[in-house]
Short mmCIF file of C-alpha atoms and ligand atoms in Angstrom, two decimals:
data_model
loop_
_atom_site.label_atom_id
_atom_site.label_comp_id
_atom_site.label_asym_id
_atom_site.label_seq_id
_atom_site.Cartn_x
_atom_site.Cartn_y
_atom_site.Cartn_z
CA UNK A 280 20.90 28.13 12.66
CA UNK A 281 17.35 27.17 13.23
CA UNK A 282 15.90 25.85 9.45
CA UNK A 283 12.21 25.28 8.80
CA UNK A 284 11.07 22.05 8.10
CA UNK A 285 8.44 21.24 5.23
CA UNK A 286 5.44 19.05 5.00
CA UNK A 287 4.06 16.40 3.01
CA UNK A 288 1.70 13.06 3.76
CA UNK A 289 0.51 10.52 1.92
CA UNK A 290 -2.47 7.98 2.61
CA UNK A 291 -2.53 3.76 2.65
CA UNK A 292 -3.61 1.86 0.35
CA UNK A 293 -5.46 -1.75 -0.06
CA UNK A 294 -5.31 -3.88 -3.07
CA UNK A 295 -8.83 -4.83 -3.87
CA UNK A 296 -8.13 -7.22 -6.35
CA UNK A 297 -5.17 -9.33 -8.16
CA UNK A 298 -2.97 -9.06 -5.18
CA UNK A 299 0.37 -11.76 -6.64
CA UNK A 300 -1.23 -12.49 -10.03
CA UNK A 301 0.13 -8.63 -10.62
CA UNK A 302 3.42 -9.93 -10.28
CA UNK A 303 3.00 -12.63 -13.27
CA UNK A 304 1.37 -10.28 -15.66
CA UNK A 305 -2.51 -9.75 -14.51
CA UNK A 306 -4.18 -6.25 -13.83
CA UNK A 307 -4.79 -5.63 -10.53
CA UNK A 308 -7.16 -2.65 -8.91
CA UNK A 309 -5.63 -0.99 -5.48
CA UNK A 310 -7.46 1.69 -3.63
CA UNK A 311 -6.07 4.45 -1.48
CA UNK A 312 -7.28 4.57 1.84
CA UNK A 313 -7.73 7.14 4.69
CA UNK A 314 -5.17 6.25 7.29
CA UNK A 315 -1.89 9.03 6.50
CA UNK A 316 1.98 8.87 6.95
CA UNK A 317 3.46 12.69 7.48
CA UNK A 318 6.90 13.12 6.64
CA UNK A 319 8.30 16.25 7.91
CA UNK A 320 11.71 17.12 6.33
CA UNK A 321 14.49 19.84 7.10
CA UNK A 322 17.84 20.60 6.33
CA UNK A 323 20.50 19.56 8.95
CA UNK A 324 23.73 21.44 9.93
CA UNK A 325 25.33 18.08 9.62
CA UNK A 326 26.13 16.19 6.39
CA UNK A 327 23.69 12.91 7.01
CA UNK A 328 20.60 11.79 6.42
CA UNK A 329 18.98 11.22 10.20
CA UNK A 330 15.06 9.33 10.29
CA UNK A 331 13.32 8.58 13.16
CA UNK A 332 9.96 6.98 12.99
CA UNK A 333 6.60 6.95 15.65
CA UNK A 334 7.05 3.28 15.28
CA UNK A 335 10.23 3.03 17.60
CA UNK A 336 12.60 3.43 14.29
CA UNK A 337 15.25 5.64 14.03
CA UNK A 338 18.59 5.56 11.76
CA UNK A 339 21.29 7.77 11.25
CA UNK A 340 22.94 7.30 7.08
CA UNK A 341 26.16 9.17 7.07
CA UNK A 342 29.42 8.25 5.02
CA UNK A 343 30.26 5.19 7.31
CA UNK A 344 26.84 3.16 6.73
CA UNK A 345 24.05 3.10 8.96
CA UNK A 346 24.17 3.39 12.66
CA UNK A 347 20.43 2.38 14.10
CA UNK A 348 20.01 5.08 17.13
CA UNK A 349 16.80 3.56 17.77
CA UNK A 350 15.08 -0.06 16.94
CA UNK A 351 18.15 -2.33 15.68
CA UNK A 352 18.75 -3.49 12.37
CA UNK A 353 15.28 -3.54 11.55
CA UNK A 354 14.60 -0.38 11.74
CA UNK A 355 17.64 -0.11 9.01
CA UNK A 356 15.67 -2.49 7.14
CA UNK A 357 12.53 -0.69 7.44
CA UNK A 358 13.92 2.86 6.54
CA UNK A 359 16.29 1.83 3.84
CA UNK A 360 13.59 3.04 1.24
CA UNK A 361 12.79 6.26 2.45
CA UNK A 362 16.39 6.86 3.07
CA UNK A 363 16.91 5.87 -0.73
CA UNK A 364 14.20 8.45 -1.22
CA UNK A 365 15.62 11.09 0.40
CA UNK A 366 19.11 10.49 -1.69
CA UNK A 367 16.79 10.25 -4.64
CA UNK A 368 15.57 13.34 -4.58
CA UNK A 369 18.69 15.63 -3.01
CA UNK A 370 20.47 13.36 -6.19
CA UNK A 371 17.76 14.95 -8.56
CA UNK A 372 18.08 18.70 -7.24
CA UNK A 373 22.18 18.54 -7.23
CA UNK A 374 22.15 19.07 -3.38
CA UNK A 375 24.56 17.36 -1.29
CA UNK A 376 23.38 18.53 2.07
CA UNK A 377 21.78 16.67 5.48
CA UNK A 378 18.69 15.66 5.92
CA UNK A 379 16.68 15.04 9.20
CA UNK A 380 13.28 13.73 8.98
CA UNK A 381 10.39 12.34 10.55
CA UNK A 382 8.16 9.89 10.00
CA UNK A 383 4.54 9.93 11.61
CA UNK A 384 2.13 7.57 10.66
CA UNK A 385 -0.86 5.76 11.35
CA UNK A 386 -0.97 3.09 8.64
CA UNK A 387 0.25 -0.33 10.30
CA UNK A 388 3.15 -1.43 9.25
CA UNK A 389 4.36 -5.04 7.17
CA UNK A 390 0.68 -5.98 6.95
CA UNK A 391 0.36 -5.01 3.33
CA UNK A 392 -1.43 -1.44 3.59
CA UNK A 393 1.30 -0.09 1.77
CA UNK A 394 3.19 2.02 4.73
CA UNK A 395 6.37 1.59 2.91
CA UNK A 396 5.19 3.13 -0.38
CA UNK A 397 3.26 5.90 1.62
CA UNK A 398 6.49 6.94 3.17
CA UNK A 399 8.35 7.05 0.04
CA UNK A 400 5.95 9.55 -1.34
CA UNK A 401 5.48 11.75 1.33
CA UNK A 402 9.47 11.92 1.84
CA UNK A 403 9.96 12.36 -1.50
CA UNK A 404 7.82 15.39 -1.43
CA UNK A 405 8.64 16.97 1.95
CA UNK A 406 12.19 17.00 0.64
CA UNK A 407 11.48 17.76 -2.83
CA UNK A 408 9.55 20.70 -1.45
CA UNK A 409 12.72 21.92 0.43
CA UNK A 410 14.06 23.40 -2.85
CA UNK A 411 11.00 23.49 -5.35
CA UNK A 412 7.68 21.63 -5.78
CA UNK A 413 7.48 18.98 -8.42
CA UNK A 414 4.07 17.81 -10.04
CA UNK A 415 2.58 14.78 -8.89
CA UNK A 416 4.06 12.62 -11.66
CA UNK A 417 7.70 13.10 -10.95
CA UNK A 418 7.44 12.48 -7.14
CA UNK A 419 5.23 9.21 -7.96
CA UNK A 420 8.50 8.18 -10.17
CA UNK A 421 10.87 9.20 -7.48
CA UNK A 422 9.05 7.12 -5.14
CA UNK A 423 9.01 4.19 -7.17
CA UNK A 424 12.62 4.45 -8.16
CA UNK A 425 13.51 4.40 -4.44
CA UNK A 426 11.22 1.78 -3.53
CA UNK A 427 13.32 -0.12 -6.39
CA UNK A 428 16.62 0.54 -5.20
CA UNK A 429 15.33 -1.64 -1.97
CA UNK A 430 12.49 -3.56 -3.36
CA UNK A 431 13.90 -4.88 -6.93
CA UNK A 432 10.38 -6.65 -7.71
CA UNK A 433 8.21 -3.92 -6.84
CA UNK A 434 5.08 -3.42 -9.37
CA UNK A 435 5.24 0.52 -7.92
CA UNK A 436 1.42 0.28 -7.93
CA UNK A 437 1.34 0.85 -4.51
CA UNK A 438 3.11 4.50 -5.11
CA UNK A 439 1.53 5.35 -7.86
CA UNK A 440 -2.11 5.32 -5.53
CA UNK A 441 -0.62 6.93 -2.78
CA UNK A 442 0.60 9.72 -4.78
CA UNK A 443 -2.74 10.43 -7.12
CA UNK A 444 -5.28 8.81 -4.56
CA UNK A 445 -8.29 7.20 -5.39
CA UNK A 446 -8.60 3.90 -6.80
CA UNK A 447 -6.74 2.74 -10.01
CA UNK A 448 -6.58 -0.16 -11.88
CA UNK A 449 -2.81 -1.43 -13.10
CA UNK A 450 -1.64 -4.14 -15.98
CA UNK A 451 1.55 -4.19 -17.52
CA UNK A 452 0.56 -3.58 -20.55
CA UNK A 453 -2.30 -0.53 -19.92
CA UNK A 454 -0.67 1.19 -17.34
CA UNK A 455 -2.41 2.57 -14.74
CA UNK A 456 -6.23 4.15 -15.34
CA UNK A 457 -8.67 6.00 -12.45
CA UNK A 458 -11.72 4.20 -11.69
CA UNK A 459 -14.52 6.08 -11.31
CA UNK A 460 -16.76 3.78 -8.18
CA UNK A 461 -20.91 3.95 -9.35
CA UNK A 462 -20.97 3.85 -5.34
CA UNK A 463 -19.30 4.89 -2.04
CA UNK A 464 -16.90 2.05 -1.15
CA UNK A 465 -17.72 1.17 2.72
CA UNK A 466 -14.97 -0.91 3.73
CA UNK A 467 -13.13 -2.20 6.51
CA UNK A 468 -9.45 -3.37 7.12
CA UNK A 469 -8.92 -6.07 10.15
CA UNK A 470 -5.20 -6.83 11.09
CA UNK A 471 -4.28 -10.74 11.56
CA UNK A 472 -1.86 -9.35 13.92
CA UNK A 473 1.03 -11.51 11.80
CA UNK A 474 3.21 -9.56 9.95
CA UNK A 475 4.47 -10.79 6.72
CA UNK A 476 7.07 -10.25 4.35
CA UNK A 477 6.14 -9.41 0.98
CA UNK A 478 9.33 -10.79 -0.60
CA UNK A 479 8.69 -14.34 0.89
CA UNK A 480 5.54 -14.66 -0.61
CA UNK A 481 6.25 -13.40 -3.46
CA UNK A 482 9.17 -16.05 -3.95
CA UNK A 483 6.60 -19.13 -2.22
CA UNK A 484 4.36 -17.92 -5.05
CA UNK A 485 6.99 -18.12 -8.06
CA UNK A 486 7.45 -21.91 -6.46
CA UNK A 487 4.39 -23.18 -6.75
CA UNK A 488 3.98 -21.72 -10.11
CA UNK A 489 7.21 -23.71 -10.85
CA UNK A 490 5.64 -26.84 -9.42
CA UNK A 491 2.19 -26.19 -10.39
CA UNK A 492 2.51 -24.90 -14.46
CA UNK A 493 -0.81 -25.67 -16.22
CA UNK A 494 -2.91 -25.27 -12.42
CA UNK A 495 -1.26 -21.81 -12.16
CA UNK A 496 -2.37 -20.76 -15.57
CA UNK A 497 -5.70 -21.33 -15.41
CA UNK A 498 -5.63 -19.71 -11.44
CA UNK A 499 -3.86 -17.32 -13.33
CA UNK A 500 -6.50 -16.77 -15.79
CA UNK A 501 -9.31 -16.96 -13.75
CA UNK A 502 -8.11 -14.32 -11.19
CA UNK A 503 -7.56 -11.82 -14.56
CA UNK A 504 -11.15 -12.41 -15.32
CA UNK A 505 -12.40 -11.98 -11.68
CA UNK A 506 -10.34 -8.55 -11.82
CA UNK A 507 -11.56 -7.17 -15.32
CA UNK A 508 -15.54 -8.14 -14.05
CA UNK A 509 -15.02 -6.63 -10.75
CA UNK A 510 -13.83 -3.07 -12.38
CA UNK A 511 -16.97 -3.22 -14.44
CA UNK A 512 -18.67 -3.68 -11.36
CA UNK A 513 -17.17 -1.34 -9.34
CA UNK A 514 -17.95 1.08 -12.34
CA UNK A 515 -21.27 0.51 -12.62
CA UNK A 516 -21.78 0.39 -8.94
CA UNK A 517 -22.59 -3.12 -7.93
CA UNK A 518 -21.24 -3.25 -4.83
CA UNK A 519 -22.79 -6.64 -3.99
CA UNK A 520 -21.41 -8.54 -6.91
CA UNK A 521 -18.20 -6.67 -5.96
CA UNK A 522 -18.40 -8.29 -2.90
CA UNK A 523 -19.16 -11.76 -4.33
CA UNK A 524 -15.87 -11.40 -6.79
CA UNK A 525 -14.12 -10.60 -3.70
CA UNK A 526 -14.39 -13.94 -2.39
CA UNK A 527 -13.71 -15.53 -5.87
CA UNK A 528 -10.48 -14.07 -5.73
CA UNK A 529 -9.89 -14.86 -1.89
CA UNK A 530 -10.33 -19.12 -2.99
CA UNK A 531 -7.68 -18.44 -5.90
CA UNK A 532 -5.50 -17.17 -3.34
CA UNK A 533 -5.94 -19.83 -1.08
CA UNK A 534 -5.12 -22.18 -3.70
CA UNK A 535 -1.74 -20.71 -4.09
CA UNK A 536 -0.93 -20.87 -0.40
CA UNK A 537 -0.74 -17.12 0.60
CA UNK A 538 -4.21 -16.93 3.31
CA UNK A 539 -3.45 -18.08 6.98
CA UNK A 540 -6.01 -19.43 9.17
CA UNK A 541 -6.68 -16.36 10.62
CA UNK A 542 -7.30 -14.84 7.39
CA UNK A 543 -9.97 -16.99 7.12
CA UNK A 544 -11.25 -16.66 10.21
CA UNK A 545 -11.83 -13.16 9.79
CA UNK A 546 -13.10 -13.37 6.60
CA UNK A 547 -16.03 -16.01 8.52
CA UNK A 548 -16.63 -13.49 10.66
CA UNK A 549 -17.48 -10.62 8.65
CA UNK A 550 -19.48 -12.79 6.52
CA UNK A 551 -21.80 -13.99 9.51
CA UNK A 552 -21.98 -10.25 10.35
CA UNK A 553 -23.48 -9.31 6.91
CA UNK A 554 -20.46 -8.60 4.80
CA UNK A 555 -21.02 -8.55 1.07
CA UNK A 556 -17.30 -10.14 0.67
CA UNK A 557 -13.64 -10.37 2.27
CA UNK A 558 -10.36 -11.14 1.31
CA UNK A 559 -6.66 -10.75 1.95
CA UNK A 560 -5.23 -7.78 0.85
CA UNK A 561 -1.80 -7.59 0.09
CA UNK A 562 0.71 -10.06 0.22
CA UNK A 563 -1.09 -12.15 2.60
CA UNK A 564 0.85 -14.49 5.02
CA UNK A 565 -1.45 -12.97 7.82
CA UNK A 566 -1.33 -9.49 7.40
CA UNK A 567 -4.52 -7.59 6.67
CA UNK A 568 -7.93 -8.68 5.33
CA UNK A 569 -10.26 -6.23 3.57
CA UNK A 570 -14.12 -6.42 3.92
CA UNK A 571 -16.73 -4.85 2.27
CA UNK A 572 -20.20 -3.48 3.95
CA UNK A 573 -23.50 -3.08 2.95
CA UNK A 574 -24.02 -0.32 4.54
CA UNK A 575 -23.31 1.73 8.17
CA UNK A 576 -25.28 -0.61 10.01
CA UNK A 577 -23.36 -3.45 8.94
CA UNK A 578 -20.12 -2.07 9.55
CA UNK A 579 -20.81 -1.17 13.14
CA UNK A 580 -21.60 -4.83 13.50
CA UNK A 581 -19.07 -6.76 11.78
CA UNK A 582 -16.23 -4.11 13.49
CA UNK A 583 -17.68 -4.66 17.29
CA UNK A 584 -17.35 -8.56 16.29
CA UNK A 585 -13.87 -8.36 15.14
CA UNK A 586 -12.78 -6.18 18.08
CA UNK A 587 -14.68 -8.72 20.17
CA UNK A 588 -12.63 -11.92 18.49
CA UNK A 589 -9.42 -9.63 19.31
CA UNK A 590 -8.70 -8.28 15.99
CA UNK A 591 -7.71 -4.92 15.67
CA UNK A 592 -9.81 -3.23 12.82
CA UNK A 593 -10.95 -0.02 11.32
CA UNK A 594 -13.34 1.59 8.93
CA UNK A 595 -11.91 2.99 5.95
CA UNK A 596 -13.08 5.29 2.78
CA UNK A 597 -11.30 5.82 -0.37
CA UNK A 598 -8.74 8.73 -0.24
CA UNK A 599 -9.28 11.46 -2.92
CA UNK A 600 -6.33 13.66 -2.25
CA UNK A 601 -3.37 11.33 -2.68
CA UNK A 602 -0.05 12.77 -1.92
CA UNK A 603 -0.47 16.48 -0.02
CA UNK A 604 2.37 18.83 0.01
CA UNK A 605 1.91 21.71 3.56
CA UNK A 606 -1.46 22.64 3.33
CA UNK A 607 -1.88 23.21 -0.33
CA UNK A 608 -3.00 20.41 -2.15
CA UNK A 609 -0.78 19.61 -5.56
CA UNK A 610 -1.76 18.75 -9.12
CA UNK A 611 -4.58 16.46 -9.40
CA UNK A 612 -3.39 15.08 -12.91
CA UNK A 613 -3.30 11.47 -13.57
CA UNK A 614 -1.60 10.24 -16.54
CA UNK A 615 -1.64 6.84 -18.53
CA UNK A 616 1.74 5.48 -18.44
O1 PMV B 771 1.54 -6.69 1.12
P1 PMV B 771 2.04 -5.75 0.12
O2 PMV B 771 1.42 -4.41 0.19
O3 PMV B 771 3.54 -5.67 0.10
O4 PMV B 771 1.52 -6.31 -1.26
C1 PMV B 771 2.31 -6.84 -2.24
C2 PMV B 771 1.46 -7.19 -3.43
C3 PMV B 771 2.07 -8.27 -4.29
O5 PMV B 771 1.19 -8.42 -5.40
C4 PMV B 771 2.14 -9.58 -3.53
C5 PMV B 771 3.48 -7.90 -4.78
C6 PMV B 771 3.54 -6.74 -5.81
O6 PMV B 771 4.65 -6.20 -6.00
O7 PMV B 771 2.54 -6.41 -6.47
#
């Protein structure tokens, strides 16, 4: 029997500022991002859960474990989460049936532009849409549940601005809140070409926190302050001290050990080709750095000197839409949490 599959994507995302400070307790604001992961889900004749992934990945769950057809055990590792997403959600609808699904996507992956959490989203609503069609709310808490079951320390920031879109600011204690930019965002993402893992960092972090009490606190402090003034820039549409908090933030998280040489050097270069400011998004450890432009002009400058240097990079503008289900567009709604 031939089933139909269903459709759902979901975009990247960059954290702007408070990248690791997040993780101790300080707001951080993330943006989503235009680059998209489609995951296509149907139901399967046979009773497992079978993803394959454009990025040589693909992994077959059935009652014995599971078997990697494609990409070794890290391409277990790297589909674990949407797999737990896909359980999540046939767990949630009382189905026990098979799953196939694919992932396409054009978000690099383990550089800390949130591929992982994009996946989880848009699985959780392809499959979600298989038997009904849930608000936006419930698959951004599906998402982050699965993202949990792999990644215990998650903040689930990164899910929550896949699914709504846009950019949001996140504490602990606030939740998460929409910020409304005074100005178009013109930004660009260049790859160190060094994966990282997130988890690593995260624990080289807690260590030097360990080693480094009082120093960490007032880092600590100072990278809380750097966020709160940058959302009231961002706000009020002063891109240029945006750009000059950026950097702030970039020397606290140099103190604490998570930039790379490369980092820098890209972060050189887009400042000698007119950037307002650059940093490391993300986890850092390599990975990606985030730059933001004056203006079109700029951009086409400080890209064709990156490419030049050999780093891969690419314009991007903040994504409005969030999470898409087919070709209808779901709730809008955020919500405070
Ligand atoms: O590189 P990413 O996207 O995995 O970024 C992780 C951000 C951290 O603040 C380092 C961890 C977290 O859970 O917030």
């Amino acid at each position: 029997m031939k089933r139909s599959a269903r459709r759902a994507s979901a975009p990247a995302k960059v954290i702007l500022f408070g990248e690791h400070f997040v993780v101790h307790g300080n707001p951080a604001l993330l943006a989503a991002v235009n680059k998209r992961t489609i995951a296509s889900a149907r139901i399967a004749d046979k009773p497992r859960i079978a993803i394959e992934s454009n990025i040589g990945a693909a992994v077959e769950y059935g009652p014995n474990g599971a078997r990697p057809m494609m990409g070794g055990r890290k391409a277990v590792s790297v589909l674990d989460p949407i797999c737990a997403s896909v359980r999540n959600v046939l767990n949630a609808h009382g189905k026990n049936v098979g799953i196939d699904l694919r992932i396409v996507s054009d978000i690099p992956e383990g550089i800390g532009l949130g591929s992982s959490a994009a996946s989880c989203v848009a699985t959780v609503a392809a499959v979600d849409s298989l038997f009904s069609s849930h608000d936006k709310s419930w698959i951004c808490e599906r998402a982050i549940e699965s993202e949990r079951m792999v990644h215990k320390n998650s903040s689930g920031a990164d899910c929550y601005v896949c699914t709504f879109g846009g950019i949001i600011h996140y504490s602990k204690e606030g939740g998460y809140g929409r910020v409304k930019p005074g100005k178009v965002l013109r930004m660009i993402v260049s790859n160190t070409g060094l994966r990282h893992a997130t988890g690593d960092l995260v624990e080289k972090v807690r260590r030097f926190r360990e080693d480094n009490k009082v120093l960490f606190n007032d880092i600590s402090g100072q990278a809380g302050e750097i966020t709160s003034k940058a959302l009231r820039s961002l706000e009020s549409g002063n891109v240029r001290r945006v750009g000059q908090l950026m950097l702030e933030n970039q020397t606290l998280l140099k103190v604490i050990g998570v930039s790379h040489r490369k980092s820098e050097e890209i972060i050189d270069l887009c400042m000698k080709s007119g950037a307002l400011g650059a940093k490391i998004t993300g986890a850092g450890g390599g990975g990606a750095v985030i730059c933001l432009s004056p203006s079109k002009q700029e951009s086409r400058q400080i890209l064709s000197r990156l490419v030049k240097e050999g780093y891969e990079s690419m314009e991007v503008n903040v994504d409005h839409r969030g999470v898409v289900v087919g070709k209808s567009e779901i709730s809008r709604s955020v919500t405070r949490s």
